[in-house]
Short mmCIF file of C-alpha atoms in Angstrom, two decimals:
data_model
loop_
_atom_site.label_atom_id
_atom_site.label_comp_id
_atom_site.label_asym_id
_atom_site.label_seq_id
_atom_site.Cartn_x
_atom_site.Cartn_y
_atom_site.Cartn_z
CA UNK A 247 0.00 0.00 0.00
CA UNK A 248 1.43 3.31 -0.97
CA UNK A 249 1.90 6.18 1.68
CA UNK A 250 1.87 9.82 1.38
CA UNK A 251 3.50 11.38 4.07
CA UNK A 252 4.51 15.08 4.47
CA UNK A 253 4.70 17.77 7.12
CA UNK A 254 2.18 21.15 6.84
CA UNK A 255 3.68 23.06 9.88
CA UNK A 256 1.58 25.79 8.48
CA UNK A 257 -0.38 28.10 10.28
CA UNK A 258 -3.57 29.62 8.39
CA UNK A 259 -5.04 32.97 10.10
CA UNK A 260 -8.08 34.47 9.88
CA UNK A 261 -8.48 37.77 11.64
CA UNK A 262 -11.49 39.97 11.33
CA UNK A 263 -11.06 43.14 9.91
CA UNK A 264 -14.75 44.77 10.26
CA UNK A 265 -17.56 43.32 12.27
CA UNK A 266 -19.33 42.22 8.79
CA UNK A 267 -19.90 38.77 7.68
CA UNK A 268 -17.50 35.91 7.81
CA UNK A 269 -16.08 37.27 4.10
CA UNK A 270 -14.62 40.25 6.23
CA UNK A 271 -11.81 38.31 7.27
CA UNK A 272 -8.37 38.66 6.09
CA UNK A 273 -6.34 35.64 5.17
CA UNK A 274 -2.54 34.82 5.60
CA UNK A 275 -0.53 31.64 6.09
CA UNK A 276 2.59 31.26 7.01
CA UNK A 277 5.14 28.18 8.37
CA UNK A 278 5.79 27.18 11.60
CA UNK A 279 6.33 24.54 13.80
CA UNK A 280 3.18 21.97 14.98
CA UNK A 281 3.45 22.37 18.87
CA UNK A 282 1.24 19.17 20.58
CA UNK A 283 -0.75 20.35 23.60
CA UNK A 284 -0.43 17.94 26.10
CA UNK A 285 -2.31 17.79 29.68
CA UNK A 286 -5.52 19.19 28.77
CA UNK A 287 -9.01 18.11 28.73
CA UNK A 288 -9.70 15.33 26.97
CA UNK A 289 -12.88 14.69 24.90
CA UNK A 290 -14.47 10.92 24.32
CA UNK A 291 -11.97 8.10 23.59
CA UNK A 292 -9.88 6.04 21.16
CA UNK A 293 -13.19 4.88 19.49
CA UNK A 294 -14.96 8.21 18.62
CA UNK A 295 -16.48 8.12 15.73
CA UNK A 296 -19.62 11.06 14.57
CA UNK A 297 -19.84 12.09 18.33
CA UNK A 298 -20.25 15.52 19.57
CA UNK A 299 -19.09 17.42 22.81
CA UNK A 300 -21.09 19.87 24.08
CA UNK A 301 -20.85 20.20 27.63
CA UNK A 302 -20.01 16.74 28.09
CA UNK A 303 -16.66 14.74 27.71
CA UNK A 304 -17.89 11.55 26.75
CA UNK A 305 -19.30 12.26 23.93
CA UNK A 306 -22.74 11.90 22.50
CA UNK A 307 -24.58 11.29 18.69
CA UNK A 308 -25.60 14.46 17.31
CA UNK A 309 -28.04 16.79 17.44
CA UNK A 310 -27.22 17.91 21.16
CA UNK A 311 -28.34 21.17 23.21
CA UNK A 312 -26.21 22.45 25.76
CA UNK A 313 -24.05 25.12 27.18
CA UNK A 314 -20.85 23.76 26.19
CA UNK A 315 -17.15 24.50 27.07
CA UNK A 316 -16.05 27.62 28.17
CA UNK A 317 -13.48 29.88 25.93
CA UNK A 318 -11.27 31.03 29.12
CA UNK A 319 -12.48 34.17 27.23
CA UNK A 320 -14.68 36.77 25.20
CA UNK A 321 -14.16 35.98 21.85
CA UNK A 322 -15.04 38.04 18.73
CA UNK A 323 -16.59 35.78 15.99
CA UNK A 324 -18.44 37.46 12.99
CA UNK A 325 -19.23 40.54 15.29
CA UNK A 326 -20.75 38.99 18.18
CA UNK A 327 -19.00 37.68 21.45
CA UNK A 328 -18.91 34.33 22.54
CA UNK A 329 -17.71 32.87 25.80
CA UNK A 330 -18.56 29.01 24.44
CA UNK A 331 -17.89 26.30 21.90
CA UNK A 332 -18.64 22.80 21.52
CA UNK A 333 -16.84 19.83 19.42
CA UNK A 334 -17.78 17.56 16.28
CA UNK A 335 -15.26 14.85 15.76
CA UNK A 336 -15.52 15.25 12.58
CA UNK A 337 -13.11 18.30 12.56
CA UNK A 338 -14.42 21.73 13.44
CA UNK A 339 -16.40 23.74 16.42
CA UNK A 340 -19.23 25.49 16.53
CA UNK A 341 -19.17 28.63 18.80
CA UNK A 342 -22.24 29.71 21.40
CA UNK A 343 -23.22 31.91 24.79
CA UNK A 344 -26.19 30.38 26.75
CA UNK A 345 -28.01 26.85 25.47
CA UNK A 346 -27.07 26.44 22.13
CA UNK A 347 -27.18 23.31 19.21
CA UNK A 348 -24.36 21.82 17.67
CA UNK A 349 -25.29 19.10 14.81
CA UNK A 350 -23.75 16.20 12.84
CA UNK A 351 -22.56 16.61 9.30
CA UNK A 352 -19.39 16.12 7.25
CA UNK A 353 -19.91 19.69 5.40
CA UNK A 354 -20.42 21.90 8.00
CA UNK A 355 -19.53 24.61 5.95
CA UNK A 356 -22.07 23.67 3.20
CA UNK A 357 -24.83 22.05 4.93
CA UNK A 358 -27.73 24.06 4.44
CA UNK A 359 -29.33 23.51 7.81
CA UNK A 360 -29.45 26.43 10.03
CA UNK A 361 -29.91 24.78 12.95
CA UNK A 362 -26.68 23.60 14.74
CA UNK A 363 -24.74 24.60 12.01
CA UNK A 364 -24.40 28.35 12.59
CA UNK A 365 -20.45 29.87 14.07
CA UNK A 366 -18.66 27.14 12.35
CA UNK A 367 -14.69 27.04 12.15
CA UNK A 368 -13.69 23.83 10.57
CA UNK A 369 -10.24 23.28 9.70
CA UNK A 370 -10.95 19.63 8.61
CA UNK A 371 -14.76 18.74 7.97
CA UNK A 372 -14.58 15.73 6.82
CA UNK A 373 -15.89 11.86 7.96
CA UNK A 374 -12.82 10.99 10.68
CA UNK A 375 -12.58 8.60 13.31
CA UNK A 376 -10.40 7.57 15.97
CA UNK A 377 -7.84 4.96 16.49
CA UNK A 378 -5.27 3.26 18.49
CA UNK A 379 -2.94 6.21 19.78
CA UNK A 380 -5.84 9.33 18.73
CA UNK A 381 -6.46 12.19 20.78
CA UNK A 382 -9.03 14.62 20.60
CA UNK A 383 -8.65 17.25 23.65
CA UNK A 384 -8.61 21.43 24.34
CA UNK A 385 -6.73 23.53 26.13
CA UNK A 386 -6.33 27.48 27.28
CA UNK A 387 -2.87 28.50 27.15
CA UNK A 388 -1.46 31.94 28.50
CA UNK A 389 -2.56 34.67 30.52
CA UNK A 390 -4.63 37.19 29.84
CA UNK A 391 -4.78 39.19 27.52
CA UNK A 392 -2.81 36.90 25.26
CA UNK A 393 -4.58 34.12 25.75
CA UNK A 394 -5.04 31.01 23.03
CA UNK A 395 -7.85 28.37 23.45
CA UNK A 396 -6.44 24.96 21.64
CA UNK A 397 -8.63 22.33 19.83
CA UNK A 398 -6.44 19.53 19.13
CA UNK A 399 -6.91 16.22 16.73
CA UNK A 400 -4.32 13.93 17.10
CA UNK A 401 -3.66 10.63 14.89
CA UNK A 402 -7.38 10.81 13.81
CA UNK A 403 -8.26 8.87 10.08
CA UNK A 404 -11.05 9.05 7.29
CA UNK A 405 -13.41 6.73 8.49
CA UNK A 406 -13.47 2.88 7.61
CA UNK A 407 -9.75 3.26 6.62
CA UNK A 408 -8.01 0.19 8.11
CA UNK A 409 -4.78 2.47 8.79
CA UNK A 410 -1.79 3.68 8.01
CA UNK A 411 -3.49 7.25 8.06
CA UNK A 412 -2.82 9.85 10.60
CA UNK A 413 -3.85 13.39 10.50
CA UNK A 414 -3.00 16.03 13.54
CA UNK A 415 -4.25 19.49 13.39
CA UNK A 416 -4.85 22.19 15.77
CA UNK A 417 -8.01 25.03 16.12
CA UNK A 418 -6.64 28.22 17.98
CA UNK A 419 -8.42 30.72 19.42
CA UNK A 420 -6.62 33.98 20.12
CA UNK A 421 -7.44 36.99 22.50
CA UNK A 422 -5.54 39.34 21.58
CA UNK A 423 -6.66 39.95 18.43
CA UNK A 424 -9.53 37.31 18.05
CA UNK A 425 -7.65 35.63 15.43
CA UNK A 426 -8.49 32.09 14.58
CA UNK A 427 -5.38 29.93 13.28
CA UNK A 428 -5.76 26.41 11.46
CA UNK A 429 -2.41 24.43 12.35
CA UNK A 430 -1.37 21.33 10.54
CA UNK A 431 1.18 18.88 11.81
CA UNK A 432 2.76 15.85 10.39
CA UNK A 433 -0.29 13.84 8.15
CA UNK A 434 0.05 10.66 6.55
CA UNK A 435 -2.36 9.55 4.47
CA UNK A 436 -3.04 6.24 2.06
CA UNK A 437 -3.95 6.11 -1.53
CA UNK A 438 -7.11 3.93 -0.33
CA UNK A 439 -10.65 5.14 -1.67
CA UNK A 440 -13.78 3.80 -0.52
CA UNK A 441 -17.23 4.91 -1.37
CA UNK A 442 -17.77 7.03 1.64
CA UNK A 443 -15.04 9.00 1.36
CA UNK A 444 -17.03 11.06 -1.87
CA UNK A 445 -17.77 13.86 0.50
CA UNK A 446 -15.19 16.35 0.36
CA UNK A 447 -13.30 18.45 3.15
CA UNK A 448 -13.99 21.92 3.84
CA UNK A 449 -12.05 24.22 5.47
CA UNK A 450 -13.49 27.61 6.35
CA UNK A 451 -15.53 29.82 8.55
CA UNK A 452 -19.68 29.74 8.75
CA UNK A 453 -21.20 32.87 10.27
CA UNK A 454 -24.81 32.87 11.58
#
């Protein structure tokens, strides 16, 4: 079985510019080095698979209402503050204040529901799963008012691949300047097709 294996260590910024819609932010990427976090909280296990986290570390199927996790932080998103965000598997977060939905899809950023599919940032929406050795987890880093809230997938796979895949990617949420960053780490990824891997993977921002 043939591999592809390469290293990103890029870091892909959005930062608003005017408190518009989501096509008022300003792109940039640049390369750096893929920096693990490592003793934060972790969400689910080695066998997730579709789940989401919102407000709750196991992990449950999609739709779910809750209040979710807390930022550390006021964060501008699209021109409105939010002080919570919740977790699809399936690559990206979903941002909230209060009760708020978070759904199941593999194109959050195209999926023309409204509900639980508003305040997206997906920096790999796609149909992944855990394995042996994955880690999904988040962390808040720094002190205010520099601080970064982490979203971390580590050795996750497109589904119903048998391995030899291994993608590792960050979300970053930063105060200062309510940036958010997309970082990619090392990914290794087979040549293997299978027919539910026709969706594709979007990478973006979703306002309300």
């Amino acid at each position: 079985m043939k591999t592809l294996k390469f290293t990103l260590l890029i870091f892909v910024t959005f930062t608003l510019t005017i408190y518009s819609q989501t096509g008022s932010y300003t792109f940039s990427s640049s390369s750096g080095t893929f920096s693990a976090i490592t003793g934060g909280t972790v969400l689910g296990t080695t066998a997730n698979d579709d789940h989401v986290f919102n407000n709750n570390t196991t992990g449950e199927a999609p739709p779910q209402s809750d209040i979710g996790f807390p930022i550390g932080f006021s964060f501008n998103y699209n021109g409105t503050f939010y002080d919570r965000f919740a977790v699809n598997n399936n690559g990206w977060i979903l941002l909230g204040s209060g009760t708020f939905t978070i759904g199941g899809t593999y194109t959050p950023i195209s999926n023309i529901a409204s509900s639980g599919f508003a305040n997206i940032i997906s920096a790999l929406g796609r149909d992944l799963q855990a394995q042996t050795g994955s880690e999904l987890s988040y962390k808040l880093t720094g002190s205010s008012p520099n601080q970064t809230l982490v979203i971390q997938w580590i050795n996750y796979k497109r589904y119903n691949i048998a391995s030899g895949e291994s993608f590792n990617f960050q979300i970053r949420l930063n105060e200062s300047n309510n940036s958010v960053e997309f970082v990619y780490g090392v990914v290794t990824t087979t040549n293997t097709s299978t027919s539910t891997q026709n969706n594709p993977t979007q990478l973006g921002l979703r306002g309300l």
